[in-house]
Amino acid sequence: MSSPAPRSNPLRLGVNIDHVATVRNARGGTAPDPIRAAREAVAAGADGITAHLREDRRHIRDADMETLAHVLTVPLNFEMAATDEMIDMAIRLRPHAACLVPEKREERTTEGGLDIVGAHDSLLSRVKRLGQAGIRVSLFVEPDEAVMDAARRLGAPVVELHTGSYCEAVAEGDAARTAHELGRIARAASYGAGIGLEIHAGHGLALDSVGPVAALPEIAELNIGHALIGEAIFVGLGQAIRDMRGAMDTARA
Ligand code: PXP
């Protein structure tokens, strides 16, 4: 059997396993095990694993993050608020990457991107500490050209563009808003890559919305969680990941 041709601008899939931990925590026991999910995701083709250790530990817990940092054979993306507690933990665990996100206690999921323009001064030393520890810093931000400039000023090598508004527009069947939101992502990706940033994207992506984002040539990585874990209930985690990977590859080709 011939092996697939190498892709000239590969698109990585980072699988977010937070909601495996959400289900585990609903019963207070040990199953389903997010570490097992991470291993299955890697076996199914995930290029990396993302886990978000929230301040309230509502899904991923400290012990999960410690184990992931030690056992994973693919890059770990440690998603976190830009607090001293989290930065200290990341520096101790040395994940491949740290994705800094805004975090509000009452929100259901991460709402909106990080205000890196307003919070420049407080973020600067934190981005620097992580970078000096050899951790690739990614800033989860709104798709906007001025925000790309702000990320560069902070010295972050990577931005993750928030795709939530685009995915909401797709879900609502609002074609005009979908085109508008996709245009924002495309412009920010193109501008950001042009000034030397590595571009990731994520939040809310599902099989019916991933294609147009995956098709943007500047995007190097998509981080997807909820849709994959939800679909896993029906088709299994491995199949859900293979289906997503297939949709991404088709769009990129
Ligand atoms: N990227 C970031 C920075 C996120 O906060 C999240 C949600 O945890 C995701 C990607 C994945 O979003 P979803 O679970 O909706 O696929």
PDB file of C-alpha atoms and ligand atoms in Angstrom:
ATOM      1  CA  MET A   1       0.000   0.000   0.000  1.00  0.00           C
ATOM      2  CA  SER A   2       1.431   3.406  -0.909  1.00  0.00           C
ATOM      3  CA  SER A   3       1.746   5.956   1.901  1.00  0.00           C
ATOM      4  CA  PRO A   4      -0.156   9.267   1.610  1.00  0.00           C
ATOM      5  CA  ALA A   5       1.720  12.104  -0.088  1.00  0.00           C
ATOM      6  CA  PRO A   6       3.229  14.545   2.437  1.00  0.00           C
ATOM      7  CA  ARG A   7       1.142  17.693   2.788  1.00  0.00           C
ATOM      8  CA  SER A   8       2.946  20.888   1.832  1.00  0.00           C
ATOM      9  CA  ASN A   9       1.213  22.946   4.509  1.00  0.00           C
ATOM     10  CA  PRO A  10       0.031  20.434   7.059  1.00  0.00           C
ATOM     11  CA  LEU A  11      -2.844  21.182   9.390  1.00  0.00           C
ATOM     12  CA  ARG A  12      -2.539  19.680  12.863  1.00  0.00           C
ATOM     13  CA  LEU A  13      -5.466  18.520  14.958  1.00  0.00           C
ATOM     14  CA  GLY A  14      -5.256  19.136  18.690  1.00  0.00           C
ATOM     15  CA  VAL A  15      -7.881  17.162  20.593  1.00  0.00           C
ATOM     16  CA  ASN A  16      -9.263  18.800  23.723  1.00  0.00           C
ATOM     17  CA  ILE A  17     -10.185  16.146  26.300  1.00  0.00           C
ATOM     18  CA  ASP A  18     -11.763  18.411  28.950  1.00  0.00           C
ATOM     19  CA  HIS A  19     -15.242  16.974  28.576  1.00  0.00           C
ATOM     20  CA  VAL A  20     -14.123  13.425  29.223  1.00  0.00           C
ATOM     21  CA  ALA A  21     -13.188  14.779  32.647  1.00  0.00           C
ATOM     22  CA  THR A  22     -16.537  16.598  32.865  1.00  0.00           C
ATOM     23  CA  VAL A  23     -18.350  13.265  32.542  1.00  0.00           C
ATOM     24  CA  ARG A  24     -15.970  11.577  35.002  1.00  0.00           C
ATOM     25  CA  ASN A  25     -16.521  14.310  37.561  1.00  0.00           C
ATOM     26  CA  ALA A  26     -20.318  14.020  37.249  1.00  0.00           C
ATOM     27  CA  ARG A  27     -20.083  10.802  39.283  1.00  0.00           C
ATOM     28  CA  GLY A  28     -17.016  11.641  41.314  1.00  0.00           C
ATOM     29  CA  GLY A  29     -15.144   8.452  40.364  1.00  0.00           C
ATOM     30  CA  THR A  30     -12.338   7.676  37.949  1.00  0.00           C
ATOM     31  CA  ALA A  31     -14.230   6.788  34.752  1.00  0.00           C
ATOM     32  CA  PRO A  32     -14.214   7.761  31.964  1.00  0.00           C
ATOM     33  CA  ASP A  33     -10.499   8.337  32.243  1.00  0.00           C
ATOM     34  CA  PRO A  34      -9.245  11.424  30.334  1.00  0.00           C
ATOM     35  CA  ILE A  35      -5.770   9.883  30.060  1.00  0.00           C
ATOM     36  CA  ARG A  36      -7.216   6.852  28.271  1.00  0.00           C
ATOM     37  CA  ALA A  37      -9.098   9.271  25.992  1.00  0.00           C
ATOM     38  CA  ALA A  38      -5.836  11.077  25.240  1.00  0.00           C
ATOM     39  CA  ARG A  39      -4.126   7.819  24.320  1.00  0.00           C
ATOM     40  CA  GLU A  40      -7.048   6.791  22.082  1.00  0.00           C
ATOM     41  CA  ALA A  41      -7.062  10.209  20.456  1.00  0.00           C
ATOM     42  CA  VAL A  42      -3.366   9.877  19.622  1.00  0.00           C
ATOM     43  CA  ALA A  43      -3.942   6.370  18.231  1.00  0.00           C
ATOM     44  CA  ALA A  44      -6.725   7.805  16.026  1.00  0.00           C
ATOM     45  CA  GLY A  45      -4.496  10.533  14.587  1.00  0.00           C
ATOM     46  CA  ALA A  46      -4.524  13.467  17.001  1.00  0.00           C
ATOM     47  CA  ASP A  47      -1.358  15.519  16.537  1.00  0.00           C
ATOM     48  CA  GLY A  48      -1.573  16.956  20.036  1.00  0.00           C
ATOM     49  CA  ILE A  49      -3.671  16.939  23.189  1.00  0.00           C
ATOM     50  CA  THR A  50      -5.145  20.025  24.822  1.00  0.00           C
ATOM     51  CA  ALA A  51      -6.421  20.208  28.394  1.00  0.00           C
ATOM     52  CA  HIS A  52      -7.672  23.275  30.251  1.00  0.00           C
ATOM     53  CA  LEU A  53      -6.969  23.376  33.976  1.00  0.00           C
ATOM     54  CA  ARG A  54      -9.552  25.885  35.132  1.00  0.00           C
ATOM     55  CA  GLU A  55      -9.291  27.774  38.386  1.00  0.00           C
ATOM     56  CA  ASP A  56     -12.375  25.945  39.713  1.00  0.00           C
ATOM     57  CA  ARG A  57     -11.068  22.511  38.485  1.00  0.00           C
ATOM     58  CA  ARG A  58     -14.511  21.773  37.060  1.00  0.00           C
ATOM     59  CA  HIS A  59     -13.155  19.226  34.579  1.00  0.00           C
ATOM     60  CA  ILE A  60      -9.381  18.651  34.292  1.00  0.00           C
ATOM     61  CA  ARG A  61      -7.629  18.355  37.659  1.00  0.00           C
ATOM     62  CA  ASP A  62      -4.034  18.902  38.691  1.00  0.00           C
ATOM     63  CA  ALA A  63      -3.329  15.158  38.714  1.00  0.00           C
ATOM     64  CA  ASP A  64      -4.638  14.826  35.126  1.00  0.00           C
ATOM     65  CA  MET A  65      -2.296  17.545  33.953  1.00  0.00           C
ATOM     66  CA  GLU A  66       0.664  15.977  35.787  1.00  0.00           C
ATOM     67  CA  THR A  67      -0.033  12.585  34.195  1.00  0.00           C
ATOM     68  CA  LEU A  68      -0.542  14.039  30.720  1.00  0.00           C
ATOM     69  CA  ALA A  69       2.751  15.918  30.985  1.00  0.00           C
ATOM     70  CA  HIS A  70       4.543  12.652  31.784  1.00  0.00           C
ATOM     71  CA  VAL A  71       2.904  10.061  29.544  1.00  0.00           C
ATOM     72  CA  LEU A  72       1.970  11.791  26.289  1.00  0.00           C
ATOM     73  CA  THR A  73       3.906  10.915  23.149  1.00  0.00           C
ATOM     74  CA  VAL A  74       2.554  13.980  21.297  1.00  0.00           C
ATOM     75  CA  PRO A  75       2.723  17.672  22.265  1.00  0.00           C
ATOM     76  CA  LEU A  76       0.638  18.758  25.267  1.00  0.00           C
ATOM     77  CA  ASN A  77      -1.081  22.112  25.000  1.00  0.00           C
ATOM     78  CA  PHE A  78      -1.763  23.323  28.571  1.00  0.00           C
ATOM     79  CA  GLU A  79      -4.679  25.747  28.352  1.00  0.00           C
ATOM     80  CA  MET A  80      -4.810  28.129  31.298  1.00  0.00           C
ATOM     81  CA  ALA A  81      -5.689  31.537  32.651  1.00  0.00           C
ATOM     82  CA  ALA A  82      -2.701  33.874  32.855  1.00  0.00           C
ATOM     83  CA  THR A  83      -2.419  33.606  36.631  1.00  0.00           C
ATOM     84  CA  ASP A  84       0.758  33.111  38.647  1.00  0.00           C
ATOM     85  CA  GLU A  85      -0.565  29.788  39.966  1.00  0.00           C
ATOM     86  CA  MET A  86      -0.997  28.385  36.441  1.00  0.00           C
ATOM     87  CA  ILE A  87       2.235  29.854  35.085  1.00  0.00           C
ATOM     88  CA  ASP A  88       4.157  28.296  37.999  1.00  0.00           C
ATOM     89  CA  MET A  89       2.550  24.924  37.328  1.00  0.00           C
ATOM     90  CA  ALA A  90       3.312  25.083  33.605  1.00  0.00           C
ATOM     91  CA  ILE A  91       6.932  25.947  34.317  1.00  0.00           C
ATOM     92  CA  ARG A  92       7.129  22.911  36.620  1.00  0.00           C
ATOM     93  CA  LEU A  93       5.449  20.525  34.116  1.00  0.00           C
ATOM     94  CA  ARG A  94       7.087  21.910  30.955  1.00  0.00           C
ATOM     95  CA  PRO A  95       4.313  21.153  28.429  1.00  0.00           C
ATOM     96  CA  HIS A  96       5.082  21.766  24.755  1.00  0.00           C
ATOM     97  CA  ALA A  97       2.731  24.765  24.718  1.00  0.00           C
ATOM     98  CA  ALA A  98       0.693  26.986  27.005  1.00  0.00           C
ATOM     99  CA  CYS A  99      -2.454  28.592  25.608  1.00  0.00           C
ATOM    100  CA  LEU A 100      -3.444  31.644  27.639  1.00  0.00           C
ATOM    101  CA  VAL A 101      -7.194  32.218  27.761  1.00  0.00           C
ATOM    102  CA  PRO A 102      -9.529  34.570  29.616  1.00  0.00           C
ATOM    103  CA  GLU A 103     -11.403  32.812  32.403  1.00  0.00           C
ATOM    104  CA  LYS A 104     -14.525  33.820  34.262  1.00  0.00           C
ATOM    105  CA  ARG A 105     -15.818  31.676  37.078  1.00  0.00           C
ATOM    106  CA  GLU A 106     -19.476  31.869  36.000  1.00  0.00           C
ATOM    107  CA  GLU A 107     -18.993  31.138  32.280  1.00  0.00           C
ATOM    108  CA  ARG A 108     -19.919  27.761  30.794  1.00  0.00           C
ATOM    109  CA  THR A 109     -16.953  27.819  28.419  1.00  0.00           C
ATOM    110  CA  THR A 110     -14.301  30.339  27.374  1.00  0.00           C
ATOM    111  CA  GLU A 111     -16.205  33.382  26.132  1.00  0.00           C
ATOM    112  CA  GLY A 112     -14.349  35.773  23.836  1.00  0.00           C
ATOM    113  CA  GLY A 113     -10.630  36.122  23.356  1.00  0.00           C
ATOM    114  CA  LEU A 114      -8.021  37.422  25.741  1.00  0.00           C
ATOM    115  CA  ASP A 115      -7.812  41.232  25.959  1.00  0.00           C
ATOM    116  CA  ILE A 116      -4.147  41.389  25.050  1.00  0.00           C
ATOM    117  CA  VAL A 117      -4.278  45.077  24.149  1.00  0.00           C
ATOM    118  CA  GLY A 118      -5.684  46.186  27.524  1.00  0.00           C
ATOM    119  CA  ALA A 119      -3.719  43.619  29.532  1.00  0.00           C
ATOM    120  CA  HIS A 120      -0.374  44.129  27.764  1.00  0.00           C
ATOM    121  CA  ASP A 121       1.566  45.091  30.900  1.00  0.00           C
ATOM    122  CA  SER A 122       0.356  42.223  33.077  1.00  0.00           C
ATOM    123  CA  LEU A 123       0.803  39.673  30.280  1.00  0.00           C
ATOM    124  CA  LEU A 124       4.269  40.730  29.191  1.00  0.00           C
ATOM    125  CA  SER A 125       6.213  39.213  32.100  1.00  0.00           C
ATOM    126  CA  ARG A 126       4.084  36.045  32.055  1.00  0.00           C
ATOM    127  CA  VAL A 127       4.590  35.419  28.354  1.00  0.00           C
ATOM    128  CA  LYS A 128       8.303  35.995  28.893  1.00  0.00           C
ATOM    129  CA  ARG A 129       8.535  33.567  31.856  1.00  0.00           C
ATOM    130  CA  LEU A 130       6.843  30.810  29.866  1.00  0.00           C
ATOM    131  CA  GLY A 131       9.013  31.458  26.823  1.00  0.00           C
ATOM    132  CA  GLN A 132      12.184  31.392  28.898  1.00  0.00           C
ATOM    133  CA  ALA A 133      11.105  27.970  30.223  1.00  0.00           C
ATOM    134  CA  GLY A 134      10.994  26.726  26.628  1.00  0.00           C
ATOM    135  CA  ILE A 135       7.176  26.622  26.497  1.00  0.00           C
ATOM    136  CA  ARG A 136       5.560  27.805  23.281  1.00  0.00           C
ATOM    137  CA  VAL A 137       3.064  30.505  24.219  1.00  0.00           C
ATOM    138  CA  SER A 138      -0.205  30.762  22.370  1.00  0.00           C
ATOM    139  CA  LEU A 139      -2.678  33.592  23.000  1.00  0.00           C
ATOM    140  CA  PHE A 140      -6.375  32.826  22.508  1.00  0.00           C
ATOM    141  CA  VAL A 141      -7.646  35.981  20.834  1.00  0.00           C
ATOM    142  CA  GLU A 142     -10.355  37.509  18.687  1.00  0.00           C
ATOM    143  CA  PRO A 143      -9.600  37.422  14.946  1.00  0.00           C
ATOM    144  CA  ASP A 144      -8.554  41.026  14.444  1.00  0.00           C
ATOM    145  CA  GLU A 145      -5.508  42.598  12.808  1.00  0.00           C
ATOM    146  CA  ALA A 146      -4.794  45.027  15.675  1.00  0.00           C
ATOM    147  CA  VAL A 147      -4.821  42.072  18.060  1.00  0.00           C
ATOM    148  CA  MET A 148      -2.243  40.294  15.861  1.00  0.00           C
ATOM    149  CA  ASP A 149       0.025  43.325  16.239  1.00  0.00           C
ATOM    150  CA  ALA A 150      -0.498  43.245  20.011  1.00  0.00           C
ATOM    151  CA  ALA A 151       0.473  39.548  20.108  1.00  0.00           C
ATOM    152  CA  ARG A 152       3.699  40.359  18.290  1.00  0.00           C
ATOM    153  CA  ARG A 153       4.445  43.165  20.741  1.00  0.00           C
ATOM    154  CA  LEU A 154       4.031  40.658  23.585  1.00  0.00           C
ATOM    155  CA  GLY A 155       6.544  38.332  21.946  1.00  0.00           C
ATOM    156  CA  ALA A 156       4.164  35.364  21.697  1.00  0.00           C
ATOM    157  CA  PRO A 157       5.038  33.012  18.807  1.00  0.00           C
ATOM    158  CA  VAL A 158       1.478  31.711  18.364  1.00  0.00           C
ATOM    159  CA  VAL A 159      -2.105  33.007  18.386  1.00  0.00           C
ATOM    160  CA  GLU A 160      -5.219  30.864  18.481  1.00  0.00           C
ATOM    161  CA  LEU A 161      -8.068  32.623  16.706  1.00  0.00           C
ATOM    162  CA  HIS A 162     -11.440  32.338  18.462  1.00  0.00           C
ATOM    163  CA  THR A 163     -13.881  30.701  16.033  1.00  0.00           C
ATOM    164  CA  GLY A 164     -16.891  30.840  18.393  1.00  0.00           C
ATOM    165  CA  SER A 165     -18.807  33.637  16.618  1.00  0.00           C
ATOM    166  CA  TYR A 166     -18.271  31.983  13.238  1.00  0.00           C
ATOM    167  CA  CYS A 167     -19.541  28.633  14.569  1.00  0.00           C
ATOM    168  CA  GLU A 168     -22.591  30.300  16.127  1.00  0.00           C
ATOM    169  CA  ALA A 169     -23.404  31.866  12.758  1.00  0.00           C
ATOM    170  CA  VAL A 170     -23.079  28.454  11.048  1.00  0.00           C
ATOM    171  CA  ALA A 171     -25.348  26.865  13.670  1.00  0.00           C
ATOM    172  CA  GLU A 172     -27.944  29.613  13.187  1.00  0.00           C
ATOM    173  CA  GLY A 173     -27.869  29.119   9.410  1.00  0.00           C
ATOM    174  CA  ASP A 174     -27.099  32.822   8.988  1.00  0.00           C
ATOM    175  CA  ALA A 175     -25.174  32.898   5.694  1.00  0.00           C
ATOM    176  CA  ALA A 176     -24.343  36.613   5.772  1.00  0.00           C
ATOM    177  CA  ARG A 177     -22.989  36.491   9.321  1.00  0.00           C
ATOM    178  CA  THR A 178     -21.124  33.258   8.562  1.00  0.00           C
ATOM    179  CA  ALA A 179     -19.373  34.940   5.631  1.00  0.00           C
ATOM    180  CA  HIS A 180     -18.619  38.017   7.740  1.00  0.00           C
ATOM    181  CA  GLU A 181     -17.144  35.990  10.624  1.00  0.00           C
ATOM    182  CA  LEU A 182     -15.155  33.754   8.275  1.00  0.00           C
ATOM    183  CA  GLY A 183     -13.795  36.871   6.581  1.00  0.00           C
ATOM    184  CA  ARG A 184     -12.558  38.178   9.946  1.00  0.00           C
ATOM    185  CA  ILE A 185     -10.781  34.873  10.609  1.00  0.00           C
ATOM    186  CA  ALA A 186      -9.267  34.784   7.112  1.00  0.00           C
ATOM    187  CA  ARG A 187      -7.980  38.375   7.331  1.00  0.00           C
ATOM    188  CA  ALA A 188      -6.525  37.895  10.808  1.00  0.00           C
ATOM    189  CA  ALA A 189      -4.875  34.606   9.769  1.00  0.00           C
ATOM    190  CA  SER A 190      -3.336  36.144   6.685  1.00  0.00           C
ATOM    191  CA  TYR A 191      -2.172  39.296   8.491  1.00  0.00           C
ATOM    192  CA  GLY A 192      -0.918  37.381  11.533  1.00  0.00           C
ATOM    193  CA  ALA A 193       1.069  34.901   9.451  1.00  0.00           C
ATOM    194  CA  GLY A 194       2.481  37.842   7.466  1.00  0.00           C
ATOM    195  CA  ILE A 195       3.960  39.375  10.622  1.00  0.00           C
ATOM    196  CA  GLY A 196       5.475  36.048  11.677  1.00  0.00           C
ATOM    197  CA  LEU A 197       2.880  34.522  13.989  1.00  0.00           C
ATOM    198  CA  GLU A 198       1.957  30.841  13.880  1.00  0.00           C
ATOM    199  CA  ILE A 199      -1.818  30.697  13.518  1.00  0.00           C
ATOM    200  CA  HIS A 200      -4.100  28.261  15.321  1.00  0.00           C
ATOM    201  CA  ALA A 201      -7.887  28.351  15.568  1.00  0.00           C
ATOM    202  CA  GLY A 202     -10.576  26.788  17.675  1.00  0.00           C
ATOM    203  CA  HIS A 203     -13.739  26.913  19.750  1.00  0.00           C
ATOM    204  CA  GLY A 204     -17.051  25.463  18.695  1.00  0.00           C
ATOM    205  CA  LEU A 205     -15.731  23.789  15.540  1.00  0.00           C
ATOM    206  CA  ALA A 206     -17.754  20.779  14.380  1.00  0.00           C
ATOM    207  CA  LEU A 207     -18.039  18.690  11.237  1.00  0.00           C
ATOM    208  CA  ASP A 208     -20.413  21.215   9.645  1.00  0.00           C
ATOM    209  CA  SER A 209     -18.190  24.232  10.337  1.00  0.00           C
ATOM    210  CA  VAL A 210     -14.598  22.988  10.213  1.00  0.00           C
ATOM    211  CA  GLY A 211     -14.133  22.942   6.418  1.00  0.00           C
ATOM    212  CA  PRO A 212     -13.885  26.654   5.560  1.00  0.00           C
ATOM    213  CA  VAL A 213     -11.533  27.279   8.506  1.00  0.00           C
ATOM    214  CA  ALA A 214      -9.369  24.255   7.658  1.00  0.00           C
ATOM    215  CA  ALA A 215      -9.134  25.545   4.091  1.00  0.00           C
ATOM    216  CA  LEU A 216      -7.340  28.729   5.181  1.00  0.00           C
ATOM    217  CA  PRO A 217      -3.718  28.017   4.236  1.00  0.00           C
ATOM    218  CA  GLU A 218      -2.149  30.060   7.046  1.00  0.00           C
ATOM    219  CA  ILE A 219      -3.755  27.988   9.775  1.00  0.00           C
ATOM    220  CA  ALA A 220      -1.351  25.413  11.219  1.00  0.00           C
ATOM    221  CA  GLU A 221      -3.503  23.855  13.949  1.00  0.00           C
ATOM    222  CA  LEU A 222      -7.121  23.449  14.995  1.00  0.00           C
ATOM    223  CA  ASN A 223      -8.065  22.670  18.580  1.00  0.00           C
ATOM    224  CA  ILE A 224     -11.358  20.834  18.911  1.00  0.00           C
ATOM    225  CA  GLY A 225     -13.072  19.291  21.917  1.00  0.00           C
ATOM    226  CA  HIS A 226     -16.794  19.450  22.512  1.00  0.00           C
ATOM    227  CA  ALA A 227     -17.934  18.254  19.083  1.00  0.00           C
ATOM    228  CA  LEU A 228     -15.517  15.309  19.153  1.00  0.00           C
ATOM    229  CA  ILE A 229     -16.413  14.142  22.662  1.00  0.00           C
ATOM    230  CA  GLY A 230     -20.122  14.572  21.871  1.00  0.00           C
ATOM    231  CA  GLU A 231     -19.866  12.615  18.629  1.00  0.00           C
ATOM    232  CA  ALA A 232     -17.835   9.928  20.406  1.00  0.00           C
ATOM    233  CA  ILE A 233     -21.016   8.916  22.263  1.00  0.00           C
ATOM    234  CA  PHE A 234     -22.479   7.790  18.953  1.00  0.00           C
ATOM    235  CA  VAL A 235     -19.546   6.606  16.846  1.00  0.00           C
ATOM    236  CA  GLY A 236     -16.683   6.173  19.332  1.00  0.00           C
ATOM    237  CA  LEU A 237     -13.804   8.563  19.949  1.00  0.00           C
ATOM    238  CA  GLY A 238     -11.485   7.072  17.343  1.00  0.00           C
ATOM    239  CA  GLN A 239     -14.089   7.314  14.593  1.00  0.00           C
ATOM    240  CA  ALA A 240     -15.101  10.844  15.606  1.00  0.00           C
ATOM    241  CA  ILE A 241     -11.463  11.933  15.320  1.00  0.00           C
ATOM    242  CA  ARG A 242     -10.947  10.150  12.001  1.00  0.00           C
ATOM    243  CA  ASP A 243     -14.099  11.826  10.612  1.00  0.00           C
ATOM    244  CA  MET A 244     -12.892  15.251  11.738  1.00  0.00           C
ATOM    245  CA  ARG A 245      -9.400  14.609  10.370  1.00  0.00           C
ATOM    246  CA  GLY A 246     -10.969  13.562   7.057  1.00  0.00           C
ATOM    247  CA  ALA A 247     -13.068  16.752   6.861  1.00  0.00           C
ATOM    248  CA  MET A 248      -9.988  18.868   7.631  1.00  0.00           C
ATOM    249  CA  ASP A 249      -7.832  17.097   5.060  1.00  0.00           C
ATOM    250  CA  THR A 250     -10.524  17.312   2.368  1.00  0.00           C
ATOM    251  CA  ALA A 251     -10.909  21.048   2.945  1.00  0.00           C
ATOM    252  CA  ARG A 252      -7.152  21.646   3.002  1.00  0.00           C
ATOM    253  CA  ALA A 253      -6.601  19.649  -0.179  1.00  0.00           C
TER     254      ALA A 253
HETATM  255  N1  PXP B   1      -9.435  26.466  22.031  1.00  0.00           N
HETATM  256  C1  PXP B   1      -9.609  27.123  23.195  1.00  0.00           C
HETATM  257  C2  PXP B   1      -8.627  28.172  23.548  1.00  0.00           C
HETATM  258  C3  PXP B   1     -10.681  26.800  24.057  1.00  0.00           C
HETATM  259  O1  PXP B   1     -10.854  27.484  25.197  1.00  0.00           O
HETATM  260  C4  PXP B   1     -11.534  25.754  23.704  1.00  0.00           C
HETATM  261  C5  PXP B   1     -12.617  25.349  24.645  1.00  0.00           C
HETATM  262  O2  PXP B   1     -12.068  24.768  25.792  1.00  0.00           O
HETATM  263  C6  PXP B   1     -11.291  25.085  22.496  1.00  0.00           C
HETATM  264  C7  PXP B   1     -10.255  25.478  21.655  1.00  0.00           C
HETATM  265  C8  PXP B   1     -12.132  23.941  22.060  1.00  0.00           C
HETATM  266  O3  PXP B   1     -13.456  24.362  21.917  1.00  0.00           O
HETATM  267  P1  PXP B   1     -14.566  23.268  21.691  1.00  0.00           P
HETATM  268  O4  PXP B   1     -14.591  22.418  22.933  1.00  0.00           O
HETATM  269  O5  PXP B   1     -15.806  24.081  21.535  1.00  0.00           O
HETATM  270  O6  PXP B   1     -14.192  22.489  20.484  1.00  0.00           O
END
